[in-house]
XYZ file of N, CA and C in Angstrom:
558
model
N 64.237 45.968 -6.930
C 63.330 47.061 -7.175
C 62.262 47.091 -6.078
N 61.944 48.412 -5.419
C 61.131 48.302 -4.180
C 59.448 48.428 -5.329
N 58.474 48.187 -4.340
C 57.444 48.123 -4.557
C 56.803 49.503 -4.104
N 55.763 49.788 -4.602
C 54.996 51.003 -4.486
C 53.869 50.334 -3.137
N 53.638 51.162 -2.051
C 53.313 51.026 -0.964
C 51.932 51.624 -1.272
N 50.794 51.052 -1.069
C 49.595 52.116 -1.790
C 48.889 52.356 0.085
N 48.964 53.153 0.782
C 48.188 53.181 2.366
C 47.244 54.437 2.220
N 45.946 54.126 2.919
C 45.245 55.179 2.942
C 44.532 54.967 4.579
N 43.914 55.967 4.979
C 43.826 56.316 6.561
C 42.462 56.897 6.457
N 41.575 56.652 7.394
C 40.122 57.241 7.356
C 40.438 57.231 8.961
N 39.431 58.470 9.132
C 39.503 58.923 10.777
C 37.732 59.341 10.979
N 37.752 58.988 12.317
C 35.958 59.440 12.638
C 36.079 59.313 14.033
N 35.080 60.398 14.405
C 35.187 60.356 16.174
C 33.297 59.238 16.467
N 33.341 58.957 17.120
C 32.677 57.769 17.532
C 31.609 58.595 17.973
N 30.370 58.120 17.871
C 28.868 58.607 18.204
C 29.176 59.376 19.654
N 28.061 60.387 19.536
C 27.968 61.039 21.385
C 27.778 59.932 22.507
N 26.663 58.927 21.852
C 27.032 57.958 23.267
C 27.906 57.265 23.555
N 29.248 57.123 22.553
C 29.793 56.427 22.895
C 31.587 56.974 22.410
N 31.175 58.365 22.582
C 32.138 59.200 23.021
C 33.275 59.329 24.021
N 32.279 59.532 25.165
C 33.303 59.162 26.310
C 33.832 57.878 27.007
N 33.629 57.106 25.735
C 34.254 55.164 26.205
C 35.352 55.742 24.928
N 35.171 55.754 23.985
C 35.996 55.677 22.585
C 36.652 56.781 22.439
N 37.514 57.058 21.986
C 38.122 58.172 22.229
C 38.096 58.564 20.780
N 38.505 57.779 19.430
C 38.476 57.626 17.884
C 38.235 56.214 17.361
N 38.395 56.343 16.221
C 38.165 55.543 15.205
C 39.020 56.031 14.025
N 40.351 54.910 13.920
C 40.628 54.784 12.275
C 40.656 53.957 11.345
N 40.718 53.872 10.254
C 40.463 52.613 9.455
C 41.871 53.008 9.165
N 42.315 51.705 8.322
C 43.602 51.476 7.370
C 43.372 50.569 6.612
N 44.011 50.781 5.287
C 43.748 49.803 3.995
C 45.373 50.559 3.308
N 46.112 48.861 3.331
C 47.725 49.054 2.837
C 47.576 47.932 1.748
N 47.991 48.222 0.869
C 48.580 47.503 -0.219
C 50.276 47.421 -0.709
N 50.723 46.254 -0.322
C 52.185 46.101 -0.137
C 52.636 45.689 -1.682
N 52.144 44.824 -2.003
C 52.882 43.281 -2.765
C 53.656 42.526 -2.369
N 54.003 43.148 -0.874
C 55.019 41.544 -0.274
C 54.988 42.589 1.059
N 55.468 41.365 1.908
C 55.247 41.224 3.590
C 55.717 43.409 4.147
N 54.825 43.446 5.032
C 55.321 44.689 5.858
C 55.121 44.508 6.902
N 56.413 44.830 7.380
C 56.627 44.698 9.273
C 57.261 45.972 9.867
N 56.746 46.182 10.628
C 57.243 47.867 11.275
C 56.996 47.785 12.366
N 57.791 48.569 13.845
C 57.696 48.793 14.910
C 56.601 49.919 15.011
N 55.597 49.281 15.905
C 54.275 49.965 16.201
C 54.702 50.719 17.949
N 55.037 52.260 18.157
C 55.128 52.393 19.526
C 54.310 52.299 20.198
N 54.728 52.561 21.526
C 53.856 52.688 22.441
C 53.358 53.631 22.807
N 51.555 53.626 23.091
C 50.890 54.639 23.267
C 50.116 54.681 25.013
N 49.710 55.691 25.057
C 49.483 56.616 25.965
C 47.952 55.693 26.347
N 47.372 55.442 25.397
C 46.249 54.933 25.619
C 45.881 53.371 25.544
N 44.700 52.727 25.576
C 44.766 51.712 24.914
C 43.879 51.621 23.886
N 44.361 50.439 22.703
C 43.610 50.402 21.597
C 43.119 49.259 21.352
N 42.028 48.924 20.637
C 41.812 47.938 20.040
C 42.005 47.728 19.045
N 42.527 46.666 17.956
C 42.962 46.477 16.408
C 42.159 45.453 15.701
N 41.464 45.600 14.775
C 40.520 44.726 14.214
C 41.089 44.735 12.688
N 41.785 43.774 12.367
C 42.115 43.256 11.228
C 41.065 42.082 10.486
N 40.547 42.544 9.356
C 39.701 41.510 8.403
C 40.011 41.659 7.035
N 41.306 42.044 6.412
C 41.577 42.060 4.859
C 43.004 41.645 5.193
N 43.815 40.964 4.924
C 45.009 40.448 4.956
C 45.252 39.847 6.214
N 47.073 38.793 6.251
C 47.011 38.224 7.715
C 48.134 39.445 8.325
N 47.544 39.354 9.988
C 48.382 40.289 10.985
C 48.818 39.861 11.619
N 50.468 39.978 12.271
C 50.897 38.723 13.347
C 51.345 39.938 14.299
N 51.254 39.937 15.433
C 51.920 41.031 16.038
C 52.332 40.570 17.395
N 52.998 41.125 18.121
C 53.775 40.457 19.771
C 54.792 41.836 19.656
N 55.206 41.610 21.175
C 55.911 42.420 22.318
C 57.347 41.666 21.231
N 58.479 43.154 21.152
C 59.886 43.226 20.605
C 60.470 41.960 21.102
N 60.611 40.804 19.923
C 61.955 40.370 20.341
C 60.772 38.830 20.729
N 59.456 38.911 20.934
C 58.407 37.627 21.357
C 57.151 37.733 19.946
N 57.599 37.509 18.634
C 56.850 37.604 17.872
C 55.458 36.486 18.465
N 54.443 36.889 18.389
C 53.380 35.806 18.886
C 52.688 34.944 18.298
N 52.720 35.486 16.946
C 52.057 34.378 15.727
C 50.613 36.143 15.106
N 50.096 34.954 14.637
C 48.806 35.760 13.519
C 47.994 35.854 14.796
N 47.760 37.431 15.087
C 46.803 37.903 16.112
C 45.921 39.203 15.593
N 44.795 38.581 14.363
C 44.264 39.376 14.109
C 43.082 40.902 14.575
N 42.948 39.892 15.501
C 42.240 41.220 16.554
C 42.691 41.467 17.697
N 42.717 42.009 18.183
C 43.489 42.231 19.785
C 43.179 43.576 20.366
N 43.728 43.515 21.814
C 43.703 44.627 22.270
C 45.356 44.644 22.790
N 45.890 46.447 22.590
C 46.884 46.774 23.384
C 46.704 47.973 24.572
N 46.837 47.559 25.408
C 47.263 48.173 26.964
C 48.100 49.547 26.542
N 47.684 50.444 27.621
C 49.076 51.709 27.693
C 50.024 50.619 27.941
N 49.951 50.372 29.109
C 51.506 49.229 29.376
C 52.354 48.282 28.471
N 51.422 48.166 27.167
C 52.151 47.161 26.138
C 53.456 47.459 25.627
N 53.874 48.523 26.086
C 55.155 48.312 24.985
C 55.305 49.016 23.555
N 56.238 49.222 23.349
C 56.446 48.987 21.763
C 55.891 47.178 21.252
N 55.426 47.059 20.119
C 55.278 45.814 19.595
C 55.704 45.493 17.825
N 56.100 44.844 17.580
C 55.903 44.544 15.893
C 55.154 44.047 15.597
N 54.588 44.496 14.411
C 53.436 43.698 13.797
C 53.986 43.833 12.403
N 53.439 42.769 11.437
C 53.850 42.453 10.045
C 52.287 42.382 9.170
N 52.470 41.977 7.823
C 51.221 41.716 7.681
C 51.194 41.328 6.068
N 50.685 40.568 5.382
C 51.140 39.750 4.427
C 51.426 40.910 2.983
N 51.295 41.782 2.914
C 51.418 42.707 1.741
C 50.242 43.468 1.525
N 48.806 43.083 2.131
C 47.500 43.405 2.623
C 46.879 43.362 3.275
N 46.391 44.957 3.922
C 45.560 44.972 5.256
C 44.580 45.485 5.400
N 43.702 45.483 5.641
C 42.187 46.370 6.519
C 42.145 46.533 7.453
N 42.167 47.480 8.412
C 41.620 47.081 9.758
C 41.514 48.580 10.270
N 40.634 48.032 11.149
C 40.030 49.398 11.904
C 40.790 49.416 13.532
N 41.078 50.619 13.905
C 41.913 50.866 15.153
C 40.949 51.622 16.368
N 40.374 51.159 17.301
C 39.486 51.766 18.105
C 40.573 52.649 19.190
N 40.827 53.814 19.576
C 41.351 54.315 20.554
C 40.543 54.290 21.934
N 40.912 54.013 23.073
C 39.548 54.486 24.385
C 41.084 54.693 25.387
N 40.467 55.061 26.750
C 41.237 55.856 27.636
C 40.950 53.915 28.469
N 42.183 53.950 29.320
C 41.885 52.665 29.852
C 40.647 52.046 31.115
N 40.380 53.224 31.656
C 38.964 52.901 32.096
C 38.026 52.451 31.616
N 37.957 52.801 30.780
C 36.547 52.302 29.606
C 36.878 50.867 29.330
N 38.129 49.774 29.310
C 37.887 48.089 29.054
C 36.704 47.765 29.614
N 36.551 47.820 30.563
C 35.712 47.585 31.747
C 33.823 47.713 31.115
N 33.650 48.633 30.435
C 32.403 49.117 29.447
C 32.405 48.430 28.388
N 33.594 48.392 27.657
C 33.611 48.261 26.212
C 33.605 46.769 25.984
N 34.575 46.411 27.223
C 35.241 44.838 26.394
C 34.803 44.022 27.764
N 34.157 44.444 28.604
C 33.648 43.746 29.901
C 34.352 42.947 30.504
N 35.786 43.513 30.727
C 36.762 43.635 31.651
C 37.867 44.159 32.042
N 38.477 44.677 33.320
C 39.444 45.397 33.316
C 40.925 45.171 32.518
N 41.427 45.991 32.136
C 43.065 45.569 31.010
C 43.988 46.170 32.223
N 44.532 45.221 32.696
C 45.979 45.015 33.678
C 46.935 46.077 33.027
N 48.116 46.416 33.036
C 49.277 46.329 32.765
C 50.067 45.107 32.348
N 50.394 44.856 31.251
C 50.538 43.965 30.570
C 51.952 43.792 29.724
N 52.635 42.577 29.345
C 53.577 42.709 28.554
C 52.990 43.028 26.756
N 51.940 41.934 26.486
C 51.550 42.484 24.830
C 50.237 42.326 24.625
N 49.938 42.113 23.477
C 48.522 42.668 23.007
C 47.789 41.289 23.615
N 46.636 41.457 23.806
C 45.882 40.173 24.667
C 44.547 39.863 23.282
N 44.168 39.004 22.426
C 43.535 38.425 21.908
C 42.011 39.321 22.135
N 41.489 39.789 21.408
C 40.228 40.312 21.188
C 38.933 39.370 21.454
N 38.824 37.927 20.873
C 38.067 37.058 21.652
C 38.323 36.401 22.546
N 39.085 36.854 23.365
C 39.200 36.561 24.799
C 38.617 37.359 25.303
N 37.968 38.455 25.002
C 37.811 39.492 26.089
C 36.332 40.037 25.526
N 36.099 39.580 24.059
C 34.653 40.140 23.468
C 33.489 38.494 23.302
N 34.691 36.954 23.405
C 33.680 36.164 22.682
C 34.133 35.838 21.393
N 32.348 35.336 21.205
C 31.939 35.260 19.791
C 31.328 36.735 19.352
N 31.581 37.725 19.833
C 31.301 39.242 19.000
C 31.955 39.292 18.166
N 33.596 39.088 18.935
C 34.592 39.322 17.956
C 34.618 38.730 16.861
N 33.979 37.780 16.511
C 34.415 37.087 15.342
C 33.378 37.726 14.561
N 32.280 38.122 14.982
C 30.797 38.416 14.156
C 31.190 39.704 13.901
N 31.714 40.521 14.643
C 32.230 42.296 14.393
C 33.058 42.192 12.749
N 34.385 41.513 13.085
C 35.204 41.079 12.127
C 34.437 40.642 10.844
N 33.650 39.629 11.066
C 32.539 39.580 9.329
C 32.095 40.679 9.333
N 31.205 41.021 10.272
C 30.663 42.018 9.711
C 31.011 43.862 8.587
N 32.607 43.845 9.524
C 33.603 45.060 9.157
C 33.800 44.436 7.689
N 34.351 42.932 7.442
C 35.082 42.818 6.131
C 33.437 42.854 5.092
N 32.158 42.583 5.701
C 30.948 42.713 4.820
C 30.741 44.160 4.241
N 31.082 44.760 4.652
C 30.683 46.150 4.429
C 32.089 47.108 3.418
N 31.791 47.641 2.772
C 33.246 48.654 2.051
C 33.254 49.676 2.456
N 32.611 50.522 2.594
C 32.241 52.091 3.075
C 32.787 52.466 4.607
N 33.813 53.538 4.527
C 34.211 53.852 5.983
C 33.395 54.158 6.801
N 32.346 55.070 6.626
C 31.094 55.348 7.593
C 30.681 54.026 8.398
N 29.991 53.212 7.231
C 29.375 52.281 7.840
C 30.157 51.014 8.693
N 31.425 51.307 8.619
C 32.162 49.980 8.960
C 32.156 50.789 10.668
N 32.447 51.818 10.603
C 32.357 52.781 11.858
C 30.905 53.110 13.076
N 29.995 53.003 11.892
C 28.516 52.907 12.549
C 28.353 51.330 13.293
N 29.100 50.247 12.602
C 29.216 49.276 13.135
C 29.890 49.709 14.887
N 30.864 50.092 14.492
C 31.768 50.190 15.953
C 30.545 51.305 17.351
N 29.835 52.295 16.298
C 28.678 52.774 17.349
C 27.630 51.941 18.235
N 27.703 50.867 16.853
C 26.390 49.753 17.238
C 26.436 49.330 18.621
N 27.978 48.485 18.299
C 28.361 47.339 19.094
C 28.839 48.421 20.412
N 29.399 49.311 20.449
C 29.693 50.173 21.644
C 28.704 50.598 22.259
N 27.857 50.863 21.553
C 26.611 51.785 22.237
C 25.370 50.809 23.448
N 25.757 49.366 22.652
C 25.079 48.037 23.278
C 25.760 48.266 24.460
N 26.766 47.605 24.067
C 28.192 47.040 25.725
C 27.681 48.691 26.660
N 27.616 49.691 26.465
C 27.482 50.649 27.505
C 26.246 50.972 27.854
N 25.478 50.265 26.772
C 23.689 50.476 27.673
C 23.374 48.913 29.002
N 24.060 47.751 28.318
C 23.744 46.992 29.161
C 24.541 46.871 30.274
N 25.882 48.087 29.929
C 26.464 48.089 31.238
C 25.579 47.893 33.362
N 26.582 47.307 33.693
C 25.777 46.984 35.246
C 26.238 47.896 35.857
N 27.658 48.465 35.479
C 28.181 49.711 36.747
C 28.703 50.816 35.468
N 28.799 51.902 35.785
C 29.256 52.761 34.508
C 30.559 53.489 36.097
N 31.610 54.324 35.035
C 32.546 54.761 35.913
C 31.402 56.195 36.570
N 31.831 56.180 37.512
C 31.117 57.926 38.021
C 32.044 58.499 37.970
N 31.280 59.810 38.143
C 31.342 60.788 37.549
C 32.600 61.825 38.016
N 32.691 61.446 39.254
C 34.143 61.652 39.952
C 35.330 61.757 39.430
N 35.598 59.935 38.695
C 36.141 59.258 37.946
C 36.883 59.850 36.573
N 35.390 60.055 36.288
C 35.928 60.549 34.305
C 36.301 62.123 34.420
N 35.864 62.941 35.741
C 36.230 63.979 35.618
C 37.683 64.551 36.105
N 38.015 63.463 37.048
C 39.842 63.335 37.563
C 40.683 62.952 35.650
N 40.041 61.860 35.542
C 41.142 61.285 34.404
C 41.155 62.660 33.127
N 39.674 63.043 32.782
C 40.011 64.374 32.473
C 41.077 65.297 32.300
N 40.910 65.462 34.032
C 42.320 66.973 34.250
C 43.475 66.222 33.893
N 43.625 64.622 34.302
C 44.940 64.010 34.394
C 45.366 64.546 32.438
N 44.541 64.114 32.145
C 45.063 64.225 30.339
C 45.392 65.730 29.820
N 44.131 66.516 30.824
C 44.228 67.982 30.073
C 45.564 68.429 30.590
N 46.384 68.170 32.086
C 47.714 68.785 32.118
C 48.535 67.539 32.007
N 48.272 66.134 31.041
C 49.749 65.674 30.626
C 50.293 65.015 31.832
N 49.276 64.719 32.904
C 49.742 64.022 34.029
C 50.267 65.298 34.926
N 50.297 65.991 34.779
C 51.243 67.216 35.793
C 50.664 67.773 36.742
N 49.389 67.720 36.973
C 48.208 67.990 38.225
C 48.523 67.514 38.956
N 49.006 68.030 40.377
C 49.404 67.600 41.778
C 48.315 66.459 42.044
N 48.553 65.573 42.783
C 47.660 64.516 43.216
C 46.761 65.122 44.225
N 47.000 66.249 45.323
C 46.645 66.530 45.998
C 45.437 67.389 45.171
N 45.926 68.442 45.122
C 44.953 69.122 43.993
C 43.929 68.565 43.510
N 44.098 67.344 42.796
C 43.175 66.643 42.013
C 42.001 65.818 43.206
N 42.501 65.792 44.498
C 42.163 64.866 45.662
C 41.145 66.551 46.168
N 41.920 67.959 46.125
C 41.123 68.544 46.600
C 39.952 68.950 45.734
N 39.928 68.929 44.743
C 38.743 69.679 43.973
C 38.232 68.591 43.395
């Protein structure tokens, strides 16, 4: 007899200042009663995954990696699987891949799979993570993600110019299909 799958999805676009680093914000809260594992594709962007209500193991097809509750994935990652014990929380940060560099205070390579979240945030990561599972309310678990974003891009030392965010722009608005030249002339 299968089990009743209980999933619900909250969506929020991320404060004005910290808009053009973040692209969204979703939460997820799944209730299984026993293990769920599904092929997660590959996206266009990169994300960050912050799991704090159940365990998450996730890795590149075929290289399960163990329990990697927070992480970041690369455009370049791949398809990946992730599983997760029958219960989950976690919040999904979207940003365009320029922005590592702001957000997580360092550049994200091209990569085979998801790279560990306190590798790249610290001890934030672990304090973000209490802090998300302290709180119940989608707003506020999200105002969290303004907090901590809005910091990393004020104490930023170099921000991208303006050049920059306005090429990657067109690149997204035509889908990559903007002549290089074009984009080089204007």
């Amino acid at each position: 007899m299968a089990l009743p799958v209980i999933s619900e999805m909250f969506a929020s676009k991320p404060a004005p200042s910290v808009l053009g680093y973040a692209r969204g914000y979703a939460g997820f809260a799944e209730q299984a009663g026993a293990e769920v594992r599904r092929v997660e594709p590959a996206r266009a962007h990169s994300a960050i995954i912050i799991a704090f209500g159940g365990r998450l193991t996730v890795g590149p097809i075929g290289d399960a990696r163990g329990e990697l509750p927070s992480f970041v994935a690369g455009a370049g990652s791949g398809p990946l699987i992730s599983s997760h014990d029958g219960r989950l929380q976690c919040v999904e940060i979207d940003f365009a891949p320029w922005a590592s560099t702001v957000l997580l205070g360092a550049p994200l390579a091209a990569q085979d799979g998801p790279v560990a979240l306190a590798d790249l945030l610290g001890r934030d990561a672990t304090t973000l993570t209490g802090r998300l599972a302290a709180v119940s309310v989608w707003s506020e678990r999200f105002a969290l993600l303004d907090d901590l974003f809005s910091a990393r891009i004020a104490r930023a030392r170099r921000l991208p110019r303006r050049e920059v965010l306005w090429a990657w722009e067109q690149l997204e608005r035509t889908g990559g299909a903007i002549p290089i030249d074009a984009l080089a002339r204007e």
